[in-house]
Amino acid sequence: MKPFAAPVADILFSLNHVADASRVPDYDADIATALAEHFASFAEGVIAPISAPGDVEGAKLVDGRVHLPEGYNTAYRAFAEQGWTALTAPEAYGGQGLDAMTGAIISEIETGASQAFNMLVNLPPVRFARSWRLAVTTSVRASFRRWLRGAGWARCA
């Protein structure tokens, strides 16, 4: 099987020259490029290699706990430690406050490397973050900031 190579140049060309992403508020092409290149390296070296073996092994439910395929826990912890879990979350909640366009670039690369890993890292935290911004009190938000930054989610993996 051919190793995954993130199509960073194609993604950025499409956004910057075809879609004219510069019209989008808060989008910074230089920051997006730097993050895309850095994340591509991570995705190619860490996420992509666990994709096919993970699909074969699959997750298992044992005694009420989900056991992820080999390599997924390690990859997730590295993902969280590097701050990718909170890229677009507001800074007030422990995130990096980057724009949705930059988040979409990272998600596109991540999906190419492994759809399963993308679902693992994006479905729970993103839905959680959106819900709690709308429905949770300020004091509760403050006590759970670390979860958005990845520390809590990494404990779950």
PDB file of C-alpha atoms in Angstrom:
ATOM      1  CA  MET A   1       0.000   0.000   0.000  1.00  0.00           C
ATOM      2  CA  LYS A   2       1.252   3.481  -0.864  1.00  0.00           C
ATOM      3  CA  PRO A   3       2.030   5.598   2.228  1.00  0.00           C
ATOM      4  CA  PHE A   4      -0.303   8.503   2.921  1.00  0.00           C
ATOM      5  CA  ALA A   5       0.948  11.875   1.722  1.00  0.00           C
ATOM      6  CA  ALA A   6      -1.184  14.815   2.806  1.00  0.00           C
ATOM      7  CA  PRO A   7      -2.163  16.974  -0.190  1.00  0.00           C
ATOM      8  CA  VAL A   8      -1.259  20.214   1.585  1.00  0.00           C
ATOM      9  CA  ALA A   9      -0.412  22.162  -1.569  1.00  0.00           C
ATOM     10  CA  ASP A  10      -3.715  21.160  -3.210  1.00  0.00           C
ATOM     11  CA  ILE A  11      -5.772  22.038  -0.128  1.00  0.00           C
ATOM     12  CA  LEU A  12      -4.118  25.428   0.269  1.00  0.00           C
ATOM     13  CA  PHE A  13      -4.307  26.232  -3.453  1.00  0.00           C
ATOM     14  CA  SER A  14      -8.027  25.431  -3.472  1.00  0.00           C
ATOM     15  CA  LEU A  15      -8.685  27.619  -0.439  1.00  0.00           C
ATOM     16  CA  ASN A  16      -6.418  30.533  -1.262  1.00  0.00           C
ATOM     17  CA  HIS A  17      -6.821  30.788  -5.029  1.00  0.00           C
ATOM     18  CA  VAL A  18     -10.091  29.095  -5.965  1.00  0.00           C
ATOM     19  CA  ALA A  19     -12.314  29.804  -2.968  1.00  0.00           C
ATOM     20  CA  ASP A  20     -10.531  33.057  -2.003  1.00  0.00           C
ATOM     21  CA  ALA A  21     -10.389  32.182   1.682  1.00  0.00           C
ATOM     22  CA  SER A  22      -8.902  35.603   2.428  1.00  0.00           C
ATOM     23  CA  ARG A  23     -12.514  36.864   2.436  1.00  0.00           C
ATOM     24  CA  VAL A  24     -13.257  34.748   5.507  1.00  0.00           C
ATOM     25  CA  PRO A  25     -12.951  36.688   8.771  1.00  0.00           C
ATOM     26  CA  ASP A  26      -9.979  35.674  10.928  1.00  0.00           C
ATOM     27  CA  TYR A  27      -8.467  33.379   8.264  1.00  0.00           C
ATOM     28  CA  ASP A  28      -4.695  33.852   8.071  1.00  0.00           C
ATOM     29  CA  ALA A  29      -3.095  32.062   5.114  1.00  0.00           C
ATOM     30  CA  ASP A  30       0.375  32.077   6.701  1.00  0.00           C
ATOM     31  CA  ILE A  31      -0.823  30.513   9.953  1.00  0.00           C
ATOM     32  CA  ALA A  32      -2.977  28.013   8.061  1.00  0.00           C
ATOM     33  CA  THR A  33      -0.022  27.014   5.886  1.00  0.00           C
ATOM     34  CA  ALA A  34       2.321  26.546   8.838  1.00  0.00           C
ATOM     35  CA  LEU A  35      -0.229  24.489  10.772  1.00  0.00           C
ATOM     36  CA  ALA A  36      -1.166  22.403   7.723  1.00  0.00           C
ATOM     37  CA  GLU A  37       2.469  21.553   7.033  1.00  0.00           C
ATOM     38  CA  HIS A  38       3.154  20.692  10.669  1.00  0.00           C
ATOM     39  CA  PHE A  39       0.009  18.612  11.034  1.00  0.00           C
ATOM     40  CA  ALA A  40       0.646  16.843   7.717  1.00  0.00           C
ATOM     41  CA  SER A  41       3.942  15.604   9.094  1.00  0.00           C
ATOM     42  CA  PHE A  42       2.193  14.329  12.227  1.00  0.00           C
ATOM     43  CA  ALA A  43      -0.606  12.699  10.218  1.00  0.00           C
ATOM     44  CA  GLU A  44       1.804  10.999   7.826  1.00  0.00           C
ATOM     45  CA  GLY A  45       4.085   9.719  10.580  1.00  0.00           C
ATOM     46  CA  VAL A  46       1.675   8.907  13.409  1.00  0.00           C
ATOM     47  CA  ILE A  47      -1.947   8.659  12.268  1.00  0.00           C
ATOM     48  CA  ALA A  48      -1.700   7.062   8.812  1.00  0.00           C
ATOM     49  CA  PRO A  49       0.423   4.083   9.941  1.00  0.00           C
ATOM     50  CA  ILE A  50      -2.267   2.966  12.431  1.00  0.00           C
ATOM     51  CA  SER A  51      -5.180   3.333   9.992  1.00  0.00           C
ATOM     52  CA  ALA A  52      -5.185   0.010   8.111  1.00  0.00           C
ATOM     53  CA  PRO A  53      -4.127  -2.129  11.110  1.00  0.00           C
ATOM     54  CA  GLY A  54      -6.771  -0.346  13.198  1.00  0.00           C
ATOM     55  CA  ASP A  55      -9.455  -1.120  10.625  1.00  0.00           C
ATOM     56  CA  VAL A  56      -8.492  -4.787  10.699  1.00  0.00           C
ATOM     57  CA  GLU A  57      -8.242  -5.054  14.493  1.00  0.00           C
ATOM     58  CA  GLY A  58     -11.204  -2.797  15.267  1.00  0.00           C
ATOM     59  CA  ALA A  59     -12.337  -1.486  18.629  1.00  0.00           C
ATOM     60  CA  LYS A  60     -13.685  -3.948  21.167  1.00  0.00           C
ATOM     61  CA  LEU A  61     -16.113  -3.620  24.046  1.00  0.00           C
ATOM     62  CA  VAL A  62     -14.734  -5.556  27.036  1.00  0.00           C
ATOM     63  CA  ASP A  63     -16.414  -5.420  30.446  1.00  0.00           C
ATOM     64  CA  GLY A  64     -18.198  -2.192  29.550  1.00  0.00           C
ATOM     65  CA  ARG A  65     -15.061  -0.398  28.324  1.00  0.00           C
ATOM     66  CA  VAL A  66     -14.025   0.299  24.769  1.00  0.00           C
ATOM     67  CA  HIS A  67     -10.546  -0.925  23.875  1.00  0.00           C
ATOM     68  CA  LEU A  68      -9.105   0.864  20.885  1.00  0.00           C
ATOM     69  CA  PRO A  69      -6.921  -0.824  18.281  1.00  0.00           C
ATOM     70  CA  GLU A  70      -3.193  -0.936  18.969  1.00  0.00           C
ATOM     71  CA  GLY A  71      -1.515   2.424  18.477  1.00  0.00           C
ATOM     72  CA  TYR A  72      -4.639   4.540  18.851  1.00  0.00           C
ATOM     73  CA  ASN A  73      -4.092   5.453  22.521  1.00  0.00           C
ATOM     74  CA  THR A  74      -0.504   6.515  21.844  1.00  0.00           C
ATOM     75  CA  ALA A  75      -1.495   8.474  18.748  1.00  0.00           C
ATOM     76  CA  TYR A  76      -4.329  10.188  20.595  1.00  0.00           C
ATOM     77  CA  ARG A  77      -2.123  11.198  23.499  1.00  0.00           C
ATOM     78  CA  ALA A  78       0.420  12.717  21.101  1.00  0.00           C
ATOM     79  CA  PHE A  79      -2.428  14.460  19.249  1.00  0.00           C
ATOM     80  CA  ALA A  80      -3.767  15.934  22.500  1.00  0.00           C
ATOM     81  CA  GLU A  81      -0.360  16.890  23.898  1.00  0.00           C
ATOM     82  CA  GLN A  82       0.374  18.891  20.747  1.00  0.00           C
ATOM     83  CA  GLY A  83      -2.846  20.864  21.209  1.00  0.00           C
ATOM     84  CA  TRP A  84      -4.726  19.654  18.125  1.00  0.00           C
ATOM     85  CA  THR A  85      -7.852  18.862  20.175  1.00  0.00           C
ATOM     86  CA  ALA A  86      -8.526  22.496  21.002  1.00  0.00           C
ATOM     87  CA  LEU A  87      -7.458  24.213  17.796  1.00  0.00           C
ATOM     88  CA  THR A  88     -10.712  26.063  17.137  1.00  0.00           C
ATOM     89  CA  ALA A  89     -12.126  26.117  20.679  1.00  0.00           C
ATOM     90  CA  PRO A  90     -12.325  29.639  22.128  1.00  0.00           C
ATOM     91  CA  GLU A  91      -9.307  30.762  24.137  1.00  0.00           C
ATOM     92  CA  ALA A  92     -11.604  31.563  27.064  1.00  0.00           C
ATOM     93  CA  TYR A  93     -12.305  27.838  27.332  1.00  0.00           C
ATOM     94  CA  GLY A  94      -8.702  26.680  26.992  1.00  0.00           C
ATOM     95  CA  GLY A  95      -8.613  26.466  23.205  1.00  0.00           C
ATOM     96  CA  GLN A  96      -6.415  28.199  20.666  1.00  0.00           C
ATOM     97  CA  GLY A  97      -9.215  30.273  19.154  1.00  0.00           C
ATOM     98  CA  LEU A  98      -8.307  29.641  15.538  1.00  0.00           C
ATOM     99  CA  ASP A  99     -10.798  30.039  12.715  1.00  0.00           C
ATOM    100  CA  ALA A 100     -13.028  27.253  11.410  1.00  0.00           C
ATOM    101  CA  MET A 101     -11.287  27.291   8.009  1.00  0.00           C
ATOM    102  CA  THR A 102      -7.964  26.336   9.595  1.00  0.00           C
ATOM    103  CA  GLY A 103      -9.761  23.664  11.605  1.00  0.00           C
ATOM    104  CA  ALA A 104     -11.239  22.293   8.374  1.00  0.00           C
ATOM    105  CA  ILE A 105      -7.773  22.071   6.807  1.00  0.00           C
ATOM    106  CA  ILE A 106      -6.537  19.996   9.729  1.00  0.00           C
ATOM    107  CA  SER A 107      -9.656  17.827   9.656  1.00  0.00           C
ATOM    108  CA  GLU A 108      -9.246  17.200   5.922  1.00  0.00           C
ATOM    109  CA  ILE A 109      -5.663  16.013   6.406  1.00  0.00           C
ATOM    110  CA  GLU A 110      -6.672  13.939   9.410  1.00  0.00           C
ATOM    111  CA  THR A 111      -9.514  12.279   7.495  1.00  0.00           C
ATOM    112  CA  GLY A 112      -7.168  11.382   4.667  1.00  0.00           C
ATOM    113  CA  ALA A 113      -4.775   9.767   7.114  1.00  0.00           C
ATOM    114  CA  SER A 114      -7.507   7.814   8.942  1.00  0.00           C
ATOM    115  CA  GLN A 115     -11.266   8.306   8.900  1.00  0.00           C
ATOM    116  CA  ALA A 116     -11.581   6.229  12.078  1.00  0.00           C
ATOM    117  CA  PHE A 117      -9.054   8.366  13.971  1.00  0.00           C
ATOM    118  CA  ASN A 118     -10.782  11.526  12.728  1.00  0.00           C
ATOM    119  CA  MET A 119     -14.102  10.318  14.120  1.00  0.00           C
ATOM    120  CA  LEU A 120     -12.472   9.318  17.412  1.00  0.00           C
ATOM    121  CA  VAL A 121     -10.888  12.698  18.026  1.00  0.00           C
ATOM    122  CA  ASN A 122     -13.569  14.969  16.622  1.00  0.00           C
ATOM    123  CA  LEU A 123     -16.996  13.647  17.454  1.00  0.00           C
ATOM    124  CA  PRO A 124     -16.936  13.693  21.274  1.00  0.00           C
ATOM    125  CA  PRO A 125     -14.874  16.834  21.992  1.00  0.00           C
ATOM    126  CA  VAL A 126     -16.341  19.016  19.251  1.00  0.00           C
ATOM    127  CA  ARG A 127     -19.936  18.165  20.155  1.00  0.00           C
ATOM    128  CA  PHE A 128     -19.122  18.581  23.844  1.00  0.00           C
ATOM    129  CA  ALA A 129     -17.516  21.988  23.290  1.00  0.00           C
ATOM    130  CA  ARG A 130     -20.424  23.302  21.253  1.00  0.00           C
ATOM    131  CA  SER A 131     -22.986  22.051  23.739  1.00  0.00           C
ATOM    132  CA  TRP A 132     -21.331  23.373  26.836  1.00  0.00           C
ATOM    133  CA  ARG A 133     -20.768  26.836  25.352  1.00  0.00           C
ATOM    134  CA  LEU A 134     -24.526  27.102  24.997  1.00  0.00           C
ATOM    135  CA  ALA A 135     -25.810  25.351  28.111  1.00  0.00           C
ATOM    136  CA  VAL A 136     -23.222  25.251  30.904  1.00  0.00           C
ATOM    137  CA  THR A 137     -22.579  27.877  33.580  1.00  0.00           C
ATOM    138  CA  THR A 138     -19.322  29.819  33.753  1.00  0.00           C
ATOM    139  CA  SER A 139     -18.179  28.119  36.964  1.00  0.00           C
ATOM    140  CA  VAL A 140     -18.649  24.652  35.492  1.00  0.00           C
ATOM    141  CA  ARG A 141     -16.818  25.713  32.312  1.00  0.00           C
ATOM    142  CA  ALA A 142     -13.837  26.853  34.349  1.00  0.00           C
ATOM    143  CA  SER A 143     -13.553  23.538  36.148  1.00  0.00           C
ATOM    144  CA  PHE A 144     -13.582  21.540  32.912  1.00  0.00           C
ATOM    145  CA  ARG A 145     -11.224  23.633  30.749  1.00  0.00           C
ATOM    146  CA  ARG A 146      -8.544  20.960  30.751  1.00  0.00           C
ATOM    147  CA  TRP A 147     -10.929  18.534  29.050  1.00  0.00           C
ATOM    148  CA  LEU A 148     -11.128  20.805  26.026  1.00  0.00           C
ATOM    149  CA  ARG A 149      -7.360  21.039  25.877  1.00  0.00           C
ATOM    150  CA  GLY A 150      -7.170  17.274  25.601  1.00  0.00           C
ATOM    151  CA  ALA A 151      -5.962  16.094  28.990  1.00  0.00           C
ATOM    152  CA  GLY A 152      -9.311  14.661  30.008  1.00  0.00           C
ATOM    153  CA  TRP A 153     -10.109  13.107  26.648  1.00  0.00           C
ATOM    154  CA  ALA A 154      -6.679  11.471  26.597  1.00  0.00           C
ATOM    155  CA  ARG A 155      -7.516   9.789  29.915  1.00  0.00           C
ATOM    156  CA  CYS A 156     -10.605   8.332  28.280  1.00  0.00           C
ATOM    157  CA  ALA A 157      -8.680   6.817  25.376  1.00  0.00           C
TER     158      ALA A 157
END
